[in-house]
Structures are given as structure tokens and as C-alpha cells.
Short mmCIF file of N, CA and C in Angstrom, two decimals:
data_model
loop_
_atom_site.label_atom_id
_atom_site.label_comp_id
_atom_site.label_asym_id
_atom_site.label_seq_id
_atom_site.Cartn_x
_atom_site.Cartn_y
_atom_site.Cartn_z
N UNK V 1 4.90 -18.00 6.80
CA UNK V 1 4.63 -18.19 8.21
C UNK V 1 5.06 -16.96 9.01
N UNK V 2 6.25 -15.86 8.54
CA UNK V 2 6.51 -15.20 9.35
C UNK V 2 5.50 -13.76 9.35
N UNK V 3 5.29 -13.98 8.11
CA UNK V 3 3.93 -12.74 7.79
C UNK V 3 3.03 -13.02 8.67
N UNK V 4 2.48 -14.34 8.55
CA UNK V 4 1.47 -14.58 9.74
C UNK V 4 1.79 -14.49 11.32
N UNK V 5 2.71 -14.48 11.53
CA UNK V 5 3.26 -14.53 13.10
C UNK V 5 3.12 -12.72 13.37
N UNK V 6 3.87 -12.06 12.57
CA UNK V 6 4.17 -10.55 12.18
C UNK V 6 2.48 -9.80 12.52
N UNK V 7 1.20 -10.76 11.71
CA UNK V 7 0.44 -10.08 12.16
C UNK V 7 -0.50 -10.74 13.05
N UNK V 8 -0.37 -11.49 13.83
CA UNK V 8 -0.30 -11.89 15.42
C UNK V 8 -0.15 -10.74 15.97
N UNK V 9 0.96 -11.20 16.20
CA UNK V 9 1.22 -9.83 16.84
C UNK V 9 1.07 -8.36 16.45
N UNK V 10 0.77 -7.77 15.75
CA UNK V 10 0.28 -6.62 15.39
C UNK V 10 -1.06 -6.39 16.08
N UNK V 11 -1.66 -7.44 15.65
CA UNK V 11 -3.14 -8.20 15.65
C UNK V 11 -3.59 -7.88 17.58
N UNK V 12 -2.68 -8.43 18.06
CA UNK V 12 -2.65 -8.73 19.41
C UNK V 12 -1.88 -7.62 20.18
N UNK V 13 -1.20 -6.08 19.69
CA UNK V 13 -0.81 -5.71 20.29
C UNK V 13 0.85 -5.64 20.69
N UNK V 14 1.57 -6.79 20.35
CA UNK V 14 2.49 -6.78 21.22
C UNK V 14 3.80 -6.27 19.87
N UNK V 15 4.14 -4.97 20.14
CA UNK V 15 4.39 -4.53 19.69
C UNK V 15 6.23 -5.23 19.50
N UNK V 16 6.57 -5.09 20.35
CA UNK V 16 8.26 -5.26 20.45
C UNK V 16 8.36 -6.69 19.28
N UNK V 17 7.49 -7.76 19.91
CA UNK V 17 7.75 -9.28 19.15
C UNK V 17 7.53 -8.81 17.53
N UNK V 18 6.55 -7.92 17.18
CA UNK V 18 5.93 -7.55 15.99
C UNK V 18 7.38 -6.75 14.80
N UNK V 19 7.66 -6.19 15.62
CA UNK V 19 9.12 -5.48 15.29
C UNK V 19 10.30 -6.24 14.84
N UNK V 20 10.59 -7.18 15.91
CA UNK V 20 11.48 -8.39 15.50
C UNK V 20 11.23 -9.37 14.69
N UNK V 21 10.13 -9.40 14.55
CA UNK V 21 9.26 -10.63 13.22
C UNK V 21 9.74 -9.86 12.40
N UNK V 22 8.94 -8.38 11.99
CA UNK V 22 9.61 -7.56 10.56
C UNK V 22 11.00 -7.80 10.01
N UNK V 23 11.70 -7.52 10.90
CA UNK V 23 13.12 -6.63 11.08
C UNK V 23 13.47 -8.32 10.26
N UNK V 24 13.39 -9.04 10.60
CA UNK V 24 13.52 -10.64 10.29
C UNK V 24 13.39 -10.89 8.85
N UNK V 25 11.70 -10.57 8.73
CA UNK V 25 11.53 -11.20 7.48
C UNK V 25 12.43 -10.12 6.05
N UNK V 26 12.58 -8.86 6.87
CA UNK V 26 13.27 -7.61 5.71
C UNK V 26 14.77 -7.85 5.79
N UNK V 27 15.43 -9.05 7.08
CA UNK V 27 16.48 -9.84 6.02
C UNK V 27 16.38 -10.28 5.24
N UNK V 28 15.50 -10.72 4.99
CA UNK V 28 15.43 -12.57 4.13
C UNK V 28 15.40 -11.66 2.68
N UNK V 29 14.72 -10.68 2.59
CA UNK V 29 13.74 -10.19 1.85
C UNK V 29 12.77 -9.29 1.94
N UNK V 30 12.78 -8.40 1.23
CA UNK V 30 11.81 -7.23 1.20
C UNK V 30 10.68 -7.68 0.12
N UNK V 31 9.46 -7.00 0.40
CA UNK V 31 8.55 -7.05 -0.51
C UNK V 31 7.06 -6.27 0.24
N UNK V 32 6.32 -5.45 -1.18
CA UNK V 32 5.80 -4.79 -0.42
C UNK V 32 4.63 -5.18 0.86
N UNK V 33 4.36 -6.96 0.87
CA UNK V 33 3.52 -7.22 1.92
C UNK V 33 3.97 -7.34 3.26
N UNK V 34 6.19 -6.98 3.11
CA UNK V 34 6.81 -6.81 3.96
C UNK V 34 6.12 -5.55 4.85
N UNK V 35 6.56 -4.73 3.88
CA UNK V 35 6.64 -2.92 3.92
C UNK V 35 4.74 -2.76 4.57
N UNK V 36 4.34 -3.38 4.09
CA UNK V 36 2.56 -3.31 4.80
C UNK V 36 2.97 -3.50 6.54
N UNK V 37 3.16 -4.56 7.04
CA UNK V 37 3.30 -5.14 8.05
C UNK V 37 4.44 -3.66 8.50
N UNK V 38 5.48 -3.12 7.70
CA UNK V 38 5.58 -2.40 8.57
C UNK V 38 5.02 -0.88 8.80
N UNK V 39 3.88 -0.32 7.60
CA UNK V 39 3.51 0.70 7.67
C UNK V 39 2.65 0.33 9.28
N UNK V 40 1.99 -0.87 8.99
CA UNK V 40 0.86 -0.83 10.38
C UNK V 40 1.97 -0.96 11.77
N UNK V 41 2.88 -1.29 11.69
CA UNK V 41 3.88 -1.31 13.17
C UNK V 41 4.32 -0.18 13.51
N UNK V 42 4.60 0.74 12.42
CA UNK V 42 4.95 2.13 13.07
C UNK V 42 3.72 2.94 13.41
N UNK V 43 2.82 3.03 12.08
CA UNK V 43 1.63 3.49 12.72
C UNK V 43 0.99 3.61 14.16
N UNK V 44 0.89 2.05 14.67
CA UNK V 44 1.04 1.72 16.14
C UNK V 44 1.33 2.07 17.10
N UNK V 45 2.80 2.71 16.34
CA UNK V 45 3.88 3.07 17.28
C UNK V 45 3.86 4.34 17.04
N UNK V 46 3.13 5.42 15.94
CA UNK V 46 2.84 6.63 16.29
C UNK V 46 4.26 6.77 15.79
N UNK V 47 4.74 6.51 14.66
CA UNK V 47 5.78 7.05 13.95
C UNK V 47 5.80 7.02 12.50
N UNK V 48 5.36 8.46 12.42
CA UNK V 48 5.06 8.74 11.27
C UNK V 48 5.36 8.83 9.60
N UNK V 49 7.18 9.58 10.34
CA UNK V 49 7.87 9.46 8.86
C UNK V 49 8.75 7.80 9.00
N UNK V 50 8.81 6.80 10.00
CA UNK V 50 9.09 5.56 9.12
C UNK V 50 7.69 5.48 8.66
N UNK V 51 6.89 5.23 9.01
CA UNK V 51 5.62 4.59 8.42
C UNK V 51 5.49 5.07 7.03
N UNK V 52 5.48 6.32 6.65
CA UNK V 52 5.97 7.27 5.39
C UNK V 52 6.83 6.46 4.11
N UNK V 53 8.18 6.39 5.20
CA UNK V 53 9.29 5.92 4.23
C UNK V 53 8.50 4.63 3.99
N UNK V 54 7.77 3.19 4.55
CA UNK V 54 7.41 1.89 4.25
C UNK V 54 6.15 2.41 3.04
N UNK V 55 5.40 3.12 2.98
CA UNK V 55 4.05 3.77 2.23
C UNK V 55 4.72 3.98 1.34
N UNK V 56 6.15 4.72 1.18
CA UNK V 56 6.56 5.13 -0.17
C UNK V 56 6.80 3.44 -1.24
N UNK V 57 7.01 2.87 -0.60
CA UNK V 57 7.63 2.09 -0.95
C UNK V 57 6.79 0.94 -1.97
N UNK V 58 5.54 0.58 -1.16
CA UNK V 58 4.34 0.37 -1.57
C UNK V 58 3.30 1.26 -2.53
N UNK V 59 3.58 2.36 -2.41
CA UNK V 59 2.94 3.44 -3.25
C UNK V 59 3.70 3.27 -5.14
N UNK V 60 5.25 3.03 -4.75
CA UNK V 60 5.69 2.79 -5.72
C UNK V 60 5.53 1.43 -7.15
N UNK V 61 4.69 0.77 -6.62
CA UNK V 61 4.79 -0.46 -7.42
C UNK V 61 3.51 -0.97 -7.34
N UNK V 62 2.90 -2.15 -7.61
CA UNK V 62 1.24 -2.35 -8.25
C UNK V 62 1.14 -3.93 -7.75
N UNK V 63 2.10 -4.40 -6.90
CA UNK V 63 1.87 -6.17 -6.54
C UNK V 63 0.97 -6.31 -5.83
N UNK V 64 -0.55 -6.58 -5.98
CA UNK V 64 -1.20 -6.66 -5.26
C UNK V 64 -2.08 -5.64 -4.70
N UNK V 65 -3.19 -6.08 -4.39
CA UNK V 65 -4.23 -4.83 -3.38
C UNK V 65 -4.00 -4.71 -2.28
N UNK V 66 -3.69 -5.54 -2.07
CA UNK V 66 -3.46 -5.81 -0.21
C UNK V 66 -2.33 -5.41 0.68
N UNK V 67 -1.21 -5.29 -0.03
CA UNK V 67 -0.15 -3.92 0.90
C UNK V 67 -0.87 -2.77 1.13
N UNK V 68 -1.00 -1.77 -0.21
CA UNK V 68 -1.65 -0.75 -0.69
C UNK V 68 -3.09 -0.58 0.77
N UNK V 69 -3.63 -1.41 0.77
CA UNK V 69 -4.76 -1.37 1.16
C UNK V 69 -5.16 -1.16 2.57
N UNK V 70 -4.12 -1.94 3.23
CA UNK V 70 -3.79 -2.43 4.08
C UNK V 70 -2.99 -0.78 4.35
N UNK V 71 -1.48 -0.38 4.10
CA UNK V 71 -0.80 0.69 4.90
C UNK V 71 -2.46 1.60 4.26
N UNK V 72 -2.78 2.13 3.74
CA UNK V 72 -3.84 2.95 3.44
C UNK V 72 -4.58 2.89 4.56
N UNK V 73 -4.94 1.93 5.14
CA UNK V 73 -6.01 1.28 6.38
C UNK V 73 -5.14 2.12 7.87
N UNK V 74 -4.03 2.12 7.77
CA UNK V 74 -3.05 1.84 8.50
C UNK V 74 -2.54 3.55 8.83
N UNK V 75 -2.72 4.39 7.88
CA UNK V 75 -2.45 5.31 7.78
C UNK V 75 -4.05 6.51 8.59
N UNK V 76 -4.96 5.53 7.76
CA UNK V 76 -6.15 6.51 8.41
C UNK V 76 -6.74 5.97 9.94
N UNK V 77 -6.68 5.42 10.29
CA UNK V 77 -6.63 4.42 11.60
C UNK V 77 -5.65 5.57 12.39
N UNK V 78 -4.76 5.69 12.36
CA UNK V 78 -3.52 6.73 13.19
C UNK V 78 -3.84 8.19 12.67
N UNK V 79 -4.79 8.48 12.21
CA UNK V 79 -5.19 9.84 11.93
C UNK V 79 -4.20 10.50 11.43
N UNK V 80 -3.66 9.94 10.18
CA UNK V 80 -2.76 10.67 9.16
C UNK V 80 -2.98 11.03 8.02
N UNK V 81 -4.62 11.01 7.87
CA UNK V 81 -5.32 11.12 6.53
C UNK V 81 -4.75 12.10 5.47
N UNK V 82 -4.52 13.49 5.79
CA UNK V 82 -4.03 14.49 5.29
C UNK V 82 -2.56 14.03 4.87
N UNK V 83 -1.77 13.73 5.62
CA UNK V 83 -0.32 12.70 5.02
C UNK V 83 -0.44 11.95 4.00
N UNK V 84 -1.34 11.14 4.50
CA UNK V 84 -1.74 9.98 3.44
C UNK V 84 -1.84 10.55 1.78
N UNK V 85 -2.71 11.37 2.27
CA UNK V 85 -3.21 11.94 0.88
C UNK V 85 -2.47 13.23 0.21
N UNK V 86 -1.25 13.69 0.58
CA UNK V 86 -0.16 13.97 0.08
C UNK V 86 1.00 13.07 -0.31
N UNK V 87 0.91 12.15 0.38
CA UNK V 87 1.99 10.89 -0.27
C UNK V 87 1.49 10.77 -1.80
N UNK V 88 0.07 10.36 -1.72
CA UNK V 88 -0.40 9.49 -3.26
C UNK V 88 -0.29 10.95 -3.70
N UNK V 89 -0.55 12.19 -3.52
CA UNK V 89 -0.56 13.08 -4.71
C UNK V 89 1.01 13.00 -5.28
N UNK V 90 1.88 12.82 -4.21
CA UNK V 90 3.19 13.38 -4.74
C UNK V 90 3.75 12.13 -5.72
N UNK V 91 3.36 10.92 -5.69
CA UNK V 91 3.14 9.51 -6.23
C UNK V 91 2.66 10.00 -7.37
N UNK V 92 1.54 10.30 -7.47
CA UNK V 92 0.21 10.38 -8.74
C UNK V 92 1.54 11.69 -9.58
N UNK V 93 2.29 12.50 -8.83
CA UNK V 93 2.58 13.69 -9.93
C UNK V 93 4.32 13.02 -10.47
N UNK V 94 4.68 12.33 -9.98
CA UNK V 94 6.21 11.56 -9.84
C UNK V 94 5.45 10.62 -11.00
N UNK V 95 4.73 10.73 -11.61
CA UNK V 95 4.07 9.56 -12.71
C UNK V 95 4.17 7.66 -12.42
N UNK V 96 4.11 7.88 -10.60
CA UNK V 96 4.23 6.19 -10.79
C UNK V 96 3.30 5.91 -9.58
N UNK V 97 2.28 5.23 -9.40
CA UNK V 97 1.28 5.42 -8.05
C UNK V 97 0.89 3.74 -8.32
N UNK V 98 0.66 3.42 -6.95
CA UNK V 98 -0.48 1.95 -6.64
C UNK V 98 -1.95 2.12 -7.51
N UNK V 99 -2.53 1.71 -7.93
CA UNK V 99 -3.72 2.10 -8.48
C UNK V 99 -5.02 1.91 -7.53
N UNK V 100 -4.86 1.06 -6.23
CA UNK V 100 -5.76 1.40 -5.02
C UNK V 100 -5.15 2.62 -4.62
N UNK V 101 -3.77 3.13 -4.54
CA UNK V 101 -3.77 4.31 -3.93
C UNK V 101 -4.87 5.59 -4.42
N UNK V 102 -4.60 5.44 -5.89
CA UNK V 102 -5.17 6.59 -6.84
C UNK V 102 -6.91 6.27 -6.73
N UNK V 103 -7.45 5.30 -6.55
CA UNK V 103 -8.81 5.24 -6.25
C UNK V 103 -8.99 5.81 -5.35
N UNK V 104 -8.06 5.61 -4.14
CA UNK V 104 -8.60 5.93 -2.13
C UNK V 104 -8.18 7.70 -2.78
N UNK V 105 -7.46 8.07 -3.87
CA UNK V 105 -7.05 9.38 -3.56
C UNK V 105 -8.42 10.20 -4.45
N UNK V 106 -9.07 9.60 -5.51
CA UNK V 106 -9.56 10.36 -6.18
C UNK V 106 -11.34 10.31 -5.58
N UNK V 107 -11.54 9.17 -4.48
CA UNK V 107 -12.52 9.44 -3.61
C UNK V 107 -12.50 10.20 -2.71
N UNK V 108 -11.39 10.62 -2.56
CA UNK V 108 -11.33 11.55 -1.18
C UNK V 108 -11.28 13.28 -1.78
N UNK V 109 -11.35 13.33 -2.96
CA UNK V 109 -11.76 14.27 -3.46
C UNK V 109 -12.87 14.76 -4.16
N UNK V 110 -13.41 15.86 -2.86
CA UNK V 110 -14.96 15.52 -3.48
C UNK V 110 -16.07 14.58 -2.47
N UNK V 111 -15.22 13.87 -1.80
CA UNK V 111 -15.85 12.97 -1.62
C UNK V 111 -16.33 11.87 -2.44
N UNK V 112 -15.92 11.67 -3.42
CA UNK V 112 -16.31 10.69 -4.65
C UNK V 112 -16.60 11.26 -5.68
N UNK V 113 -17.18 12.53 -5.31
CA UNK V 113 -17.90 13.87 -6.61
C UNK V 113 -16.27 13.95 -7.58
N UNK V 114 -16.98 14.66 -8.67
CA UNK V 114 -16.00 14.79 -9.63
C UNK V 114 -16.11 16.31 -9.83
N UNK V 115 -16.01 16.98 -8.95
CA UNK V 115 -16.03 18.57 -9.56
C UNK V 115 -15.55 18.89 -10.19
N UNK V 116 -15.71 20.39 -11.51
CA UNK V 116 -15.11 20.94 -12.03
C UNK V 116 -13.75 20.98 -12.21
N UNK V 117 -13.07 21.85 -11.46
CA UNK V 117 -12.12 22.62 -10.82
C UNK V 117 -11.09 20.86 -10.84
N UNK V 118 -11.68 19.52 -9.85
CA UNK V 118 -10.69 18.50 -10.02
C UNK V 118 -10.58 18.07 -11.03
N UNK V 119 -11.66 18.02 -12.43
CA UNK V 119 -11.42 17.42 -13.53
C UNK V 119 -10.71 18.16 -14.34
N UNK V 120 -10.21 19.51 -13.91
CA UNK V 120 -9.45 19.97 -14.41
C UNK V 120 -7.59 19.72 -13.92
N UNK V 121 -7.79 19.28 -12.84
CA UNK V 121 -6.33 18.93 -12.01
C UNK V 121 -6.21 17.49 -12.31
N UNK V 122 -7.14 16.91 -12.48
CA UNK V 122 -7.13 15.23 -13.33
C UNK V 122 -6.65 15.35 -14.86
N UNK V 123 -6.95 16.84 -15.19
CA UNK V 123 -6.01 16.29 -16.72
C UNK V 123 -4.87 16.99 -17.04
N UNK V 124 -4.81 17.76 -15.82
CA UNK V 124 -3.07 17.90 -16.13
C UNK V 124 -2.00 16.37 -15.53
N UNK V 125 -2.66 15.99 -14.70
CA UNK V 125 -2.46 14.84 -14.04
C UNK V 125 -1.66 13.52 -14.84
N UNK V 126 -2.89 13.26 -15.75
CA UNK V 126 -3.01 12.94 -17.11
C UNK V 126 -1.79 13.17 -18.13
N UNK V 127 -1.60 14.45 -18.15
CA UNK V 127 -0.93 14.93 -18.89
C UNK V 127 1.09 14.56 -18.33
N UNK V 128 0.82 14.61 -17.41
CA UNK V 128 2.39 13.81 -16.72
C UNK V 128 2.07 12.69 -16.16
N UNK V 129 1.63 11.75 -17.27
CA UNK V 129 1.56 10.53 -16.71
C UNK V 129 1.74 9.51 -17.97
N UNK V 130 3.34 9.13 -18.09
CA UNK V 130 4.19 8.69 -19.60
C UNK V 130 3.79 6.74 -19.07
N UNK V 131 3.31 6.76 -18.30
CA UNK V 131 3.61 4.96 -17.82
C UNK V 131 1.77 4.54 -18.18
N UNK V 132 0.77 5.74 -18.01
CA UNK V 132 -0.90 5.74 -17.47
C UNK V 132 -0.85 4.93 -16.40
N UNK V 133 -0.02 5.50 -15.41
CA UNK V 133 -0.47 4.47 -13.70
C UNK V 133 -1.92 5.72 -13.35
N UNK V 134 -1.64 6.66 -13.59
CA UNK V 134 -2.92 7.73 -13.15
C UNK V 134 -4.13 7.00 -14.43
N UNK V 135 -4.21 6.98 -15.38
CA UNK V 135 -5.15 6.68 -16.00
C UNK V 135 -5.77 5.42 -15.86
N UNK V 136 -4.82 4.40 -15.30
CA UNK V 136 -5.14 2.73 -15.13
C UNK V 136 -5.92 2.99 -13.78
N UNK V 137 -5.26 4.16 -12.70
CA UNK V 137 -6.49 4.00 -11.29
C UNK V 137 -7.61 5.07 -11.41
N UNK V 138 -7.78 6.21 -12.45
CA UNK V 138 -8.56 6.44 -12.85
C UNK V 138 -10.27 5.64 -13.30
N UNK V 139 -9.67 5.18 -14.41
CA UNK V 139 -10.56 4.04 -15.18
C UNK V 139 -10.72 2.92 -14.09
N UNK V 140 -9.83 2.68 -13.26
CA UNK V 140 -10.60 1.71 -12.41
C UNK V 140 -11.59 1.51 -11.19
N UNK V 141 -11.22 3.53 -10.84
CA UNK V 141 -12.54 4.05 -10.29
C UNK V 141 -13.77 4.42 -11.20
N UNK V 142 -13.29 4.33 -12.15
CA UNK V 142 -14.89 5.23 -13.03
C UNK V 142 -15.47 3.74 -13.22
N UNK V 143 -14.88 2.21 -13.86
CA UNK V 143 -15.29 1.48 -13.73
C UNK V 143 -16.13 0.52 -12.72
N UNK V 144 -15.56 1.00 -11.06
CA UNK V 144 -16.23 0.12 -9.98
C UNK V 144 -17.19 1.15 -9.65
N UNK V 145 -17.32 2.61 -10.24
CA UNK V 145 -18.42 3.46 -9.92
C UNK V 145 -19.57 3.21 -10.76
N UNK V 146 -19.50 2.54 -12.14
CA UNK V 146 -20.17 2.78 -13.08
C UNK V 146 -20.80 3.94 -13.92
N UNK V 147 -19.88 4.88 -13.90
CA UNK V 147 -19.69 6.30 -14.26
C UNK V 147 -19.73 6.02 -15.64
N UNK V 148 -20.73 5.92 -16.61
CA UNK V 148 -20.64 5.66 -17.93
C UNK V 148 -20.42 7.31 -18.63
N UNK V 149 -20.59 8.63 -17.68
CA UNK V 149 -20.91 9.63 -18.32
C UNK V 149 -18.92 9.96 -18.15
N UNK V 150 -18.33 9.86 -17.13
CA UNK V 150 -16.76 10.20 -17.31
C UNK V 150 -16.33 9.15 -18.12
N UNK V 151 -17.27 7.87 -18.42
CA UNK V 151 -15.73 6.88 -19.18
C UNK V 151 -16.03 7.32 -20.08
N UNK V 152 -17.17 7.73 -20.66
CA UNK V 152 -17.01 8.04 -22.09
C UNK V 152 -16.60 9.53 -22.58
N UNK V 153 -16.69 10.49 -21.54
CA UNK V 153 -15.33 11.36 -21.56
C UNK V 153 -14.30 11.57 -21.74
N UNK V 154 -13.66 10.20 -21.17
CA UNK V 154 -12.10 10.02 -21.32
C UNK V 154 -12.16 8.98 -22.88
N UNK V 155 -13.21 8.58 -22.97
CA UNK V 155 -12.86 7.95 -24.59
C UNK V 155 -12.93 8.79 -25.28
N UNK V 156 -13.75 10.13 -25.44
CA UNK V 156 -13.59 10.97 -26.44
C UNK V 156 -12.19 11.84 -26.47
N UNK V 157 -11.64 12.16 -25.16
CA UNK V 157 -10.10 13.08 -25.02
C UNK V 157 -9.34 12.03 -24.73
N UNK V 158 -9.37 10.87 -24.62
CA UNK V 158 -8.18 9.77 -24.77
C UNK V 158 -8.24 8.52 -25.65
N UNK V 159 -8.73 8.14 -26.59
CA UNK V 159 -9.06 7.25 -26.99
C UNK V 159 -8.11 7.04 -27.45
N UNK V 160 -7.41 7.00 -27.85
CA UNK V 160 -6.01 6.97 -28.77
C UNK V 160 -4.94 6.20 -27.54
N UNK V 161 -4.86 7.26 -26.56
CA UNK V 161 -3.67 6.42 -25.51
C UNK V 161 -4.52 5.15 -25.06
N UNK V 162 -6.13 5.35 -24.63
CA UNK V 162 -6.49 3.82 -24.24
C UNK V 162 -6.48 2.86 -24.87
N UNK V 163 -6.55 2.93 -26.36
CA UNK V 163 -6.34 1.93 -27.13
C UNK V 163 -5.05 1.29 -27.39
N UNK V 164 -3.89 2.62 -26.65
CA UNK V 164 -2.62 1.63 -26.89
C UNK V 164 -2.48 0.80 -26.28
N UNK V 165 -3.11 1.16 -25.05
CA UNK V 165 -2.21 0.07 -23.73
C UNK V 165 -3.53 -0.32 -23.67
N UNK V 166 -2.62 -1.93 -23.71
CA UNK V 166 -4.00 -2.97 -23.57
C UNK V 166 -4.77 -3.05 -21.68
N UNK V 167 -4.01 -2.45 -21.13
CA UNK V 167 -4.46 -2.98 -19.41
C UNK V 167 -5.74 -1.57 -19.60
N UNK V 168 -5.36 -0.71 -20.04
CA UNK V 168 -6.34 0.91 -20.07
C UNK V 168 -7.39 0.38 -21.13
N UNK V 169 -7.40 -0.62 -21.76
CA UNK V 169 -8.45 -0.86 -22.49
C UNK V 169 -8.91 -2.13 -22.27
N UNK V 170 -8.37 -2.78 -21.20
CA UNK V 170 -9.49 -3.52 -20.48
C UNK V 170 -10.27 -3.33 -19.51
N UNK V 171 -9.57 -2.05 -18.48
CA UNK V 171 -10.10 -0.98 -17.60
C UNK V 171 -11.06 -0.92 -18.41
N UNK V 172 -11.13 -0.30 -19.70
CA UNK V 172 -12.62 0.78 -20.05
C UNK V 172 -13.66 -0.57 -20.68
N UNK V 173 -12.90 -1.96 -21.18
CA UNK V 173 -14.55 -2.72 -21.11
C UNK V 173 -14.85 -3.27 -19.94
N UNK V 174 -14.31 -2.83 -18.85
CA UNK V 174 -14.83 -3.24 -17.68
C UNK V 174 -15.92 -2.28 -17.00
N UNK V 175 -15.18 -0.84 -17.55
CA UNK V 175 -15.95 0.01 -17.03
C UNK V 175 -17.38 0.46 -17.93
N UNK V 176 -17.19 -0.24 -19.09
CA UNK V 176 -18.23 -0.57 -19.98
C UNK V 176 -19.74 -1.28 -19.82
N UNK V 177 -19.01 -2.45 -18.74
CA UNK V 177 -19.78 -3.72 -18.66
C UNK V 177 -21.24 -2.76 -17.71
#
């Protein structure tokens, strides 16, 4: 109920009540659909590095689409796109990223195109990435693109790591289908 009140007011503007709902529910408990509610309150409020510190926070962990999606929304809405998209790089190279982050990041390069020059910064990428959070939002853009010519790219230079991890090899029969 207080999430819903939280974005009432967001919803509606009224910033101060919106603040005190947060500040509330991040007694009780943190969580990142907390940290959403507050990327969009600072945003609002045209404050950048809290909004930052709540994005990190959400950037860090995979519960859900809808924090992720949501401060992402929240971030380009307040014309912080360029921020934005240094957070997830520094995420994507720290080997631990949202996997909507790494989609919104690897469309915005290029514009969706896969140039040269990035598929070459995608596999060093790759290459410091001991958990595959880069390879799991990888494959889950090549999959909702239907890019059969990169998935089967990455099956010929990764087949081995996708077959370990079972979530990267349900990514690729999805991106199969």
C-alpha cells in the first residue's frame, strides 16, 4: 500500500508527501522497487547524484523488470541519458549489471546496430564478465531482436560458457525460437 500511495504522489506531483512515503517505506525496508520510487523522486527533484546513488543500487541486482525499467524511464525523462548510460557501462565493466539495464545499454549503441568497432568492445566485455550478467542481457537482446546471425556467433565463440549456465542456455533457445 505504501508503494502505491509513494506513486500517487509522484504520479500527481506532490513532491514533499512523495518523499515522506519513501523515507517511510526505506525504514521498514529497502528493496529495489523501493530505490525505483526513489530514482523517479529525485529525478523530479532534479537531483542527480541521489538519483545516481538509488540507480546504483538497482543496477546492482536482477529482481524484477520493473525497478530497472522504471529508474531507466526516470533517468531519460530528466535528460540524464548520457549519465544513465555511464552508470550501466561502469555496472556492465564491475561484472554485475540489471539485464534490462544491459539491453537499454546495448540499444543505445548504434542505435540497436551492432557495429564493428562495438562487437569488438562487447567481447572484451565478455571477457570480464566471471557471473555472464553481460552475456545473460546480451542474449536477451539478440533474442527479443531475433538476431539469428549474432546468436549464432556467440554459439560458435561461446558455446562452451553457454552451455554451462543453464539461464545463458535458455536465453539462446529462446533466442532460437
Amino acid at each position: 500500500a505504501g508503494c502505491n500511495l509513494a506513486d500517487y504522489y509522484l504520479d500527481d506531483g506532490q513532491l514533499l508527501e512523495a518523499e515522506t512515503t519513501i523515507a517511510t517505506l526505506r525504514r521498514h525496508g529497502d528493496s529495489p522497487f523501493i530505490s525505483a520510487r526513489k530514482v523517479r523522486l529525485e529525478a523530479l527533484k532534479g537531483n542527480q547524484e541521489s538519483a545516481c546513488s538509488a540507480l546504483r543500487e538497482i543496477l546492482r541486482g536482477d529482481e524484477g523488470d520493473w525497478p530497472a525499467t522504471t529508474a531507466i524511464s526516470a533517468f531519460r525523462k530528466a535528460g540524464w541519458a548520457s549519465r544513465l548510460e555511464q552508470e550501466i557501462a561502469d555496472r556492465i565493466a564491475a561484472g554485475s549489471c540489471h539485464p534490462v539495464a544491459i539491453r537499454h545499454w546495448i540499444e543505445q549503441q548504434g542505435r540497436g546496430r551492432l557495429p564493428g568497432s562495438f562487437y569488438r568492445d562487447m567481447k572484451r566485455a565478455l571477457a570480464n564478465d566471471p557471473h555472464h550478467t553481460f552475456m545473460r542481457g546480451l542474449l536477451s537482446f539478440v533474442g527479443a531482436r531475433a538476431d539469428a546471425g549474432l546468436m549464432n556467433r556467440l554459439l560458435n565463440h561461446y558455446r562452451r560458457t553457454l552451455i554451462e549456465d543453464a539461464q545463458c542456455w535458455a536465453l539462446v533457445s529462446y533466442g532460437l525460437l
